[in-house]
């Protein structure tokens, strides 16, 4: 495996295959995952003020508190191994979080490249309800109801879109069509990363 020399931000619509693609990238490049989803799942089970806060927000289909996400990002970036690049999986979603990420990485003289995997609403429902019925993570049993899926789609269109535009304005984001077979999506992601590498060289 080889180093990229920059960090990756992998965002995407609900059920767009972010985790699948992240695991493929991890087999190709030397990466350390920064998974906000794991962090939220831990807090959902935690008996603490932060845990209660997350249960009142994320547990009901609303975005996680920005202050907790900022705390999470600062902590994870500070723990980055010297021999690995970071892969931010599903975060930062909100523009203020994205701005903070850029600020922290700039201060540490580190670069990043972002990808956003799209998926039509109809396919989001189809995949979400399928994984709810299957042998998937327990978190999907909670999140993947039609009412919460609709709320999360709306959130992506209104809020995550601002983050996507912010990264696009920085010329650091590529849109990837996730409504294709996994190998095709992987191919498009690797090509996008390769093109960004060329600009670095």
XYZ file of N, CA and C in Angstrom:
603
model
N 0.840 -1.197 0.000
C 0.000 0.000 0.000
C 0.879 1.253 0.000
N 0.324 2.341 -0.487
C 1.109 3.574 -0.590
C 0.399 4.746 0.077
N 1.204 5.768 0.394
C 0.667 6.991 0.971
C 0.147 7.892 -0.139
N -0.931 8.585 0.141
C -1.470 9.559 -0.805
C -0.734 10.887 -0.692
N -0.371 11.229 0.539
C 0.276 12.519 0.763
C -0.727 13.608 1.089
N -1.999 13.251 1.142
C -3.055 14.176 1.554
C -4.200 13.360 2.145
N -5.057 14.024 2.901
C -6.181 13.367 3.551
C -7.396 13.310 2.619
N -8.300 12.386 2.898
C -9.514 12.227 2.095
C -10.750 12.508 2.959
N -11.684 13.271 2.402
C -12.983 13.485 3.029
C -13.998 12.768 2.140
N -14.644 11.743 2.675
C -15.596 10.960 1.892
C -17.012 11.187 2.420
N -17.764 11.987 1.686
C -19.144 12.305 2.046
C -20.092 11.642 1.061
N -21.371 11.658 1.374
C -22.322 11.076 0.433
C -23.727 11.048 0.991
N -24.673 10.887 0.098
C -26.070 10.752 0.474
C -26.244 9.483 1.307
N -27.323 9.391 2.033
C -27.635 8.221 2.853
C -27.625 6.968 1.977
N -27.025 5.896 2.478
C -27.007 4.593 1.791
C -26.316 4.632 0.432
N -25.409 5.604 0.250
C -24.725 5.736 -1.045
C -23.491 4.850 -1.163
N -23.166 4.114 -0.096
C -22.023 3.191 -0.172
C -20.719 3.774 0.328
N -20.786 4.771 1.197
C -19.569 5.410 1.704
C -18.647 4.418 2.413
N -19.213 3.613 3.308
C -18.391 2.676 4.072
C -17.761 1.627 3.159
N -18.530 1.155 2.193
C -18.006 0.167 1.238
C -16.804 0.728 0.495
N -16.943 1.947 -0.017
C -15.859 2.566 -0.775
C -14.677 2.907 0.128
N -14.950 3.317 1.354
C -13.870 3.637 2.292
C -13.026 2.397 2.574
N -13.683 1.258 2.746
C -12.947 0.017 3.011
C -12.112 -0.421 1.818
N -12.593 -0.129 0.619
C -11.815 -0.432 -0.589
C -10.574 0.460 -0.641
N -10.755 1.740 -0.337
C -9.628 2.682 -0.339
C -8.588 2.305 0.718
N -9.068 1.795 1.842
C -8.159 1.431 2.930
C -7.253 0.266 2.535
N -7.703 -0.566 1.607
C -6.883 -1.680 1.135
C -5.852 -1.229 0.108
N -6.053 -0.041 -0.443
C -5.171 0.456 -1.494
C -4.162 1.487 -0.976
N -4.614 2.276 0.001
C -3.763 3.336 0.538
C -3.586 3.176 2.051
N -2.529 3.793 2.564
C -2.264 3.756 4.001
C -3.106 4.837 4.664
N -4.242 4.444 5.225
C -5.203 5.403 5.760
C -5.651 5.030 7.169
N -5.961 6.050 7.949
C -6.596 5.855 9.245
C -7.990 6.464 9.166
N -9.007 5.675 9.502
C -10.387 6.161 9.427
C -10.699 7.147 10.555
N -11.396 8.193 10.200
C -11.984 9.099 11.183
C -13.486 8.983 10.963
N -14.135 8.146 11.772
C -15.543 7.811 11.564
C -16.436 8.469 12.612
N -17.134 9.483 12.203
C -18.049 10.142 13.134
C -19.183 9.200 13.533
N -19.587 8.307 12.609
C -20.669 7.370 12.898
C -20.360 6.480 14.086
N -19.119 6.022 14.168
C -18.690 5.185 15.294
C -18.770 5.988 16.591
N -18.347 7.246 16.502
C -18.368 8.149 17.662
C -19.796 8.365 18.162
N -20.721 8.626 17.201
C -22.116 8.853 17.605
C -22.754 7.597 18.181
N -22.444 6.444 17.607
C -23.006 5.193 18.112
C -22.536 4.930 19.545
N -21.286 5.289 19.814
C -20.744 5.132 21.161
C -21.478 6.057 22.131
N -21.687 7.309 21.703
C -22.369 8.274 22.567
C -23.837 7.911 22.792
N -24.480 7.323 21.764
C -25.884 6.929 21.904
C -26.085 5.937 23.051
N -25.061 5.147 23.327
C -25.143 4.138 24.379
C -24.584 4.635 25.716
N -23.938 5.789 25.655
C -23.240 6.313 26.829
C -24.166 7.064 27.783
N -24.023 6.808 29.078
C -24.794 7.525 30.085
C -24.007 8.762 30.511
N -24.171 9.815 29.739
C -23.451 11.058 29.993
C -24.251 12.212 29.418
N -23.826 13.440 29.718
C -24.502 14.624 29.183
C -24.416 14.635 27.665
N -23.233 14.274 27.129
C -23.065 14.232 25.673
C -23.943 13.138 25.072
N -24.042 12.013 25.774
C -24.880 10.921 25.298
C -26.343 11.324 25.234
N -26.806 12.019 26.268
C -28.189 12.499 26.281
C -28.434 13.474 25.138
N -27.444 14.322 24.899
C -27.546 15.327 23.836
C -27.697 14.664 22.468
N -26.867 13.659 22.225
C -26.908 12.952 20.941
C -28.224 12.195 20.778
N -28.722 11.609 21.862
C -30.004 10.883 21.784
C -31.167 11.831 21.449
N -31.055 13.078 21.888
C -32.107 14.065 21.614
C -32.026 14.618 20.192
N -30.893 14.415 19.533
C -30.692 14.967 18.179
C -30.535 13.862 17.147
N -29.345 13.272 17.090
C -29.056 12.216 16.112
C -30.036 11.059 16.219
N -30.396 10.685 17.438
C -31.311 9.562 17.652
C -32.707 9.811 17.132
N -33.010 11.070 16.808
C -34.328 11.399 16.265
C -34.242 11.904 14.827
N -33.098 11.613 14.160
C -32.945 11.960 12.754
C -32.398 13.344 12.500
N -32.102 14.111 13.558
C -31.532 15.447 13.399
C -30.012 15.348 13.354
N -29.335 16.379 12.844
C -27.868 16.342 12.797
C -27.280 16.368 14.199
N -26.070 15.829 14.324
C -25.382 15.852 15.607
C -24.999 17.291 15.952
N -24.929 17.623 17.235
C -24.539 18.974 17.640
C -23.186 19.381 17.059
N -23.113 20.585 16.499
C -21.884 21.063 15.857
C -20.723 21.083 16.840
N -20.982 21.493 18.072
C -19.895 21.591 19.055
C -19.270 20.223 19.334
N -20.096 19.167 19.332
C -19.563 17.823 19.546
C -18.752 17.363 18.347
N -19.199 17.715 17.142
C -18.445 17.349 15.943
C -17.089 18.058 15.925
N -17.070 19.326 16.322
C -15.812 20.072 16.362
C -14.844 19.430 17.361
N -15.388 19.062 18.505
C -14.586 18.400 19.537
C -14.001 17.095 19.003
N -14.829 16.360 18.278
C -14.413 15.085 17.686
C -13.300 15.295 16.655
N -13.471 16.269 15.750
C -12.486 16.519 14.697
C -11.136 16.938 15.274
N -11.154 17.849 16.227
C -9.909 18.318 16.850
C -9.166 17.151 17.482
N -9.902 16.299 18.191
C -9.290 15.152 18.854
C -8.686 14.171 17.855
N -9.440 13.839 16.802
C -8.971 12.843 15.828
C -7.781 13.334 15.021
N -7.791 14.588 14.629
C -6.672 15.123 13.839
C -5.402 15.181 14.675
N -5.556 15.485 15.956
C -4.385 15.563 16.839
C -3.749 14.194 17.044
N -4.525 13.120 16.828
C -4.021 11.756 17.041
C -3.562 11.093 15.738
N -3.447 11.867 14.670
C -3.066 11.294 13.376
C -1.685 10.634 13.437
N -1.559 9.365 12.994
C -0.246 8.705 12.948
C 0.649 9.377 11.899
N 1.937 9.409 12.159
C 2.866 10.068 11.236
C 2.971 9.350 9.889
N 2.706 8.053 9.895
C 2.893 7.262 8.674
C 1.592 7.007 7.904
N 0.507 7.711 8.285
C -0.768 7.498 7.610
C -1.459 8.817 7.273
N -2.298 8.768 6.233
C -3.190 9.879 5.928
C -4.544 9.557 6.556
N -5.371 10.570 6.748
C -6.678 10.371 7.359
C -7.762 10.249 6.298
N -8.756 9.416 6.572
C -9.944 9.340 5.735
C -11.140 9.695 6.620
N -11.697 10.878 6.386
C -12.852 11.335 7.146
C -14.108 10.742 6.510
N -14.699 9.782 7.199
C -15.834 9.053 6.639
C -17.162 9.632 7.124
N -17.870 10.313 6.214
C -19.174 10.872 6.541
C -19.121 12.171 7.315
N -17.961 12.770 7.413
C -17.800 14.044 8.115
C -16.614 14.813 7.520
N -16.614 16.122 7.635
C -17.612 17.004 8.250
C -18.787 17.254 7.297
N -20.000 17.301 7.841
C -21.183 17.492 7.007
C -21.615 18.954 6.904
N -21.489 19.697 7.991
C -21.935 21.084 8.000
C -20.798 22.021 7.608
N -21.152 23.125 6.972
C -20.142 24.069 6.499
C -19.219 24.569 7.615
N -19.744 24.945 8.801
C -18.837 25.386 9.872
C -17.827 24.309 10.268
N -18.255 23.044 10.223
C -17.354 21.934 10.534
C -16.289 21.804 9.448
N -16.700 21.984 8.193
C -15.765 21.906 7.068
C -14.734 23.034 7.153
N -15.195 24.205 7.531
C -14.288 25.348 7.678
C -13.293 25.103 8.805
N -13.766 24.479 9.887
C -12.875 24.147 10.993
C -11.835 23.124 10.556
N -12.282 22.108 9.816
C -11.365 21.083 9.320
C -10.258 21.720 8.482
N -10.650 22.576 7.560
C -9.660 23.252 6.708
C -8.678 24.066 7.555
N -9.204 24.776 8.543
C -8.374 25.615 9.407
C -7.350 24.786 10.175
N -7.809 23.659 10.744
C -6.908 22.793 11.517
C -5.832 22.193 10.620
N -6.260 21.682 9.458
C -5.301 21.051 8.541
C -4.314 22.064 7.987
N -4.786 23.274 7.699
C -3.880 24.330 7.223
C -2.815 24.636 8.282
N -3.270 24.692 9.528
C -2.342 24.995 10.625
C -1.281 23.911 10.751
N -1.681 22.672 10.431
C -0.737 21.549 10.509
C -0.029 21.306 9.167
N -0.295 22.200 8.194
C 0.297 22.112 6.852
C -0.026 20.783 6.171
N -1.312 20.378 6.300
C -1.793 19.154 5.660
C -2.866 19.503 4.637
N -2.895 18.756 3.553
C -3.869 18.987 2.497
C -4.979 17.928 2.578
N -6.057 18.156 1.817
C -7.145 17.177 1.761
C -7.854 17.272 0.414
N -8.563 16.195 0.072
C -9.388 16.143 -1.132
C -10.711 15.499 -0.743
N -11.818 16.093 -1.194
C -13.148 15.598 -0.806
C -13.890 14.950 -1.970
N -14.704 13.962 -1.642
C -15.555 13.279 -2.615
C -16.972 13.246 -2.042
N -17.958 13.448 -2.913
C -19.350 13.346 -2.463
C -20.077 12.378 -3.389
N -20.598 11.279 -2.797
C -21.302 10.256 -3.572
C -22.797 10.573 -3.587
N -23.348 10.776 -4.774
C -24.766 11.105 -4.905
C -25.603 9.831 -5.046
N -26.904 9.962 -4.793
C -27.840 8.851 -4.959
C -29.249 9.429 -5.068
N -30.054 9.000 -6.052
C -31.428 9.497 -6.181
C -32.268 9.125 -4.962
N -33.253 9.963 -4.637
C -34.103 9.724 -3.464
C -34.720 8.329 -3.475
N -35.222 7.917 -4.625
C -35.879 6.620 -4.739
C -34.933 5.492 -4.341
N -33.680 5.601 -4.763
C -32.687 4.574 -4.443
C -32.279 4.647 -2.971
N -32.297 5.841 -2.406
C -31.989 6.007 -0.979
C -32.992 5.210 -0.139
N -34.289 5.376 -0.454
C -35.329 4.642 0.269
C -35.155 3.142 0.080
N -34.931 2.735 -1.150
C -34.807 1.320 -1.473
C -33.657 0.668 -0.698
N -32.486 1.299 -0.747
C -31.317 0.733 -0.071
C -31.460 0.798 1.454
N -32.008 1.907 1.946
C -32.136 2.098 3.390
C -33.074 1.066 4.005
N -34.211 0.875 3.375
C -35.190 -0.079 3.914
C -34.702 -1.519 3.762
N -33.901 -1.756 2.745
C -33.338 -3.085 2.534
C -32.334 -3.418 3.634
N -31.479 -2.446 3.969
C -30.477 -2.721 4.997
C -31.116 -2.788 6.388
N -32.242 -2.086 6.569
C -32.967 -2.173 7.839
C -33.490 -3.589 8.050
N -33.964 -4.204 6.948
C -34.545 -5.541 7.036
C -33.474 -6.629 7.108
N -32.263 -6.290 6.646
C -31.197 -7.279 6.600
C -30.402 -7.369 7.891
N -29.316 -8.112 7.828
C -28.443 -8.306 8.982
C -27.385 -7.213 9.006
N -27.842 -5.978 9.271
C -26.949 -4.834 9.239
C -26.748 -4.282 10.646
N -25.955 -3.214 10.745
C -25.679 -2.597 12.034
C -26.969 -2.170 12.725
N -26.975 -2.288 14.031
C -28.160 -1.959 14.823
C -28.605 -0.517 14.625
N -27.630 0.382 14.337
C -27.966 1.795 14.168
C -28.965 1.995 13.035
N -28.893 1.150 11.989
C -29.803 1.287 10.856
C -31.230 0.904 11.243
N -31.363 0.039 12.232
C -32.694 -0.354 12.694
C -33.423 0.867 13.282
N -32.618 1.783 13.844
C -33.172 2.991 14.450
C -33.418 4.069 13.408
N -32.415 4.294 12.545
C -32.465 5.411 11.601
C -33.324 5.150 10.365
N -33.340 3.912 9.892
C -33.946 3.651 8.587
C -35.441 3.350 8.665
N -36.193 4.379 9.037
C -37.642 4.346 8.934
C -37.992 5.396 7.888
N -39.135 5.241 7.223
C -39.473 6.162 6.129
C -39.491 7.619 6.595
N -40.001 7.856 7.793
C -40.087 9.221 8.310
C -38.704 9.822 8.534
N -37.812 9.048 9.143
C -36.466 9.552 9.414
C -35.638 9.650 8.143
N -35.851 8.723 7.210
C -35.128 8.781 5.936
C -35.479 10.077 5.213
N -36.767 10.414 5.183
C -37.210 11.647 4.527
C -36.572 12.868 5.182
N -36.502 12.837 6.497
C -35.919 13.953 7.240
C -34.427 14.077 6.950
N -33.753 12.956 6.858
C -32.317 12.968 6.599
C -32.002 13.389 5.163
N -32.841 12.983 4.219
C -32.665 13.418 2.827
C -32.798 14.939 2.738
N -33.813 15.462 3.405
C -34.042 16.912 3.420
C -32.850 17.642 4.026
N -32.302 17.074 5.089
C -31.127 17.653 5.751
C -29.937 17.707 4.794
N -29.725 16.618 4.057
C -28.620 16.581 3.096
C -28.789 17.661 2.029
N -29.990 17.777 1.528
C -30.230 18.734 0.440
C -30.095 20.183 0.894
N -30.468 20.443 2.146
C -30.430 21.820 2.642
C -29.107 22.191 3.305
N -28.500 21.235 4.013
C -27.319 21.557 4.808
C -26.013 21.003 4.229
N -25.980 19.716 3.914
C -24.740 19.124 3.403
C -24.380 19.731 2.048
N -25.402 20.146 1.291
C -25.158 20.796 0.002
C -24.290 22.041 0.172
N -24.440 22.755 1.294
C -23.623 23.953 1.551
C -22.157 23.573 1.731
N -21.926 22.434 2.383
C -20.563 21.943 2.576
C -19.953 21.537 1.244
N -20.754 20.860 0.422
C -20.293 20.441 -0.905
C -19.882 21.659 -1.731
N -20.707 22.701 -1.719
C -20.391 23.917 -2.469
C -19.139 24.603 -1.928
N -18.981 24.569 -0.615
C -17.795 25.163 0.009
C -16.535 24.466 -0.483
N -16.536 23.129 -0.465
C -15.377 22.377 -0.943
C -15.167 22.570 -2.447
N -16.271 22.677 -3.200
C -16.158 22.914 -4.644
C -15.497 24.260 -4.930
N -15.871 25.272 -4.168
C -15.272 26.596 -4.342
C -13.781 26.596 -4.036
N -13.366 25.673 -3.167
C -11.938 25.526 -2.860
C -11.228 24.677 -3.921
N -12.027 24.149 -4.872
C -11.522 23.232 -5.912
C -10.922 21.974 -5.275
N -11.635 21.477 -4.269
C -11.155 20.305 -3.543
C -12.224 19.219 -3.426
N -13.190 19.213 -4.339
C -14.240 18.195 -4.252
C -14.654 17.696 -5.632
N -14.915 16.399 -5.692
C -15.407 15.771 -6.914
C -16.722 15.054 -6.599
N -17.737 15.293 -7.425
C -19.017 14.600 -7.284
C -18.925 13.230 -7.955
N -19.355 12.192 -7.245
C -19.320 10.819 -7.755
C -20.749 10.281 -7.818
N -21.142 9.730 -8.960
C -22.470 9.132 -9.109
C -22.484 7.764 -8.429
N -23.248 7.665 -7.329
C -23.293 6.412 -6.585
C -24.334 5.425 -7.080
N -25.096 5.817 -8.104
C -26.149 4.946 -8.627
C -25.611 4.034 -9.727
N -24.500 3.388 -9.408
C -23.824 2.458 -10.324
C -23.360 1.252 -9.514
N -22.959 0.169 -10.179
C -22.381 -0.973 -9.456
C -21.129 -0.522 -8.695
N -20.819 -1.206 -7.602
C -19.689 -0.841 -6.739
C -18.371 -0.666 -7.502
N -17.999 -1.598 -8.406
C -16.724 -1.430 -9.117
C -16.650 -0.131 -9.939
N -17.772 0.273 -10.538
C -17.808 1.502 -11.324
C -17.611 2.718 -10.424
N -18.269 2.711 -9.261
C -18.118 3.822 -8.316
C -16.671 3.896 -7.837
N -16.085 2.733 -7.538
C -14.686 2.683 -7.107
C -13.770 3.252 -8.190
N -14.000 2.863 -9.423
C -13.191 3.333 -10.550
C -13.253 4.857 -10.652
N -14.457 5.419 -10.516
C -14.614 6.869 -10.606
C -13.912 7.590 -9.451
N -13.976 6.992 -8.272
C -13.313 7.585 -7.101
C -11.797 7.574 -7.283
N -11.258 6.439 -7.728
C -9.807 6.330 -7.922
C -9.321 7.281 -9.010
N -10.126 7.453 -10.047
C -9.755 8.399 -11.113
C -9.739 9.833 -10.581
N -10.718 10.159 -9.749
C -10.785 11.505 -9.166
C -9.582 11.763 -8.268
N -9.228 10.767 -7.456
C -8.057 10.898 -6.583
C -6.788 11.041 -7.409
N -6.700 10.247 -8.486
C -5.545 10.321 -9.371
C -5.397 11.686 -10.014
N -6.513 12.271 -10.427
C -6.482 13.604 -11.039
C -6.025 14.647 -10.027
N -6.478 14.505 -8.788
C -6.052 15.466 -7.764
C -4.558 15.306 -7.464
N -4.062 14.065 -7.461
C -2.659 13.814 -7.252
C -1.799 14.520 -8.313
N -2.296 14.527 -9.547
C -1.563 15.182 -10.637
C -1.423 16.681 -10.381
N -2.478 17.290 -9.825
C -2.410 18.732 -9.540
C -1.402 19.001 -8.423
N -1.218 18.020 -7.531
C -0.260 18.179 -6.443
C 1.176 18.071 -6.954
N 1.350 17.267 -7.996
C 2.699 17.050 -8.539
C 3.089 18.121 -9.547
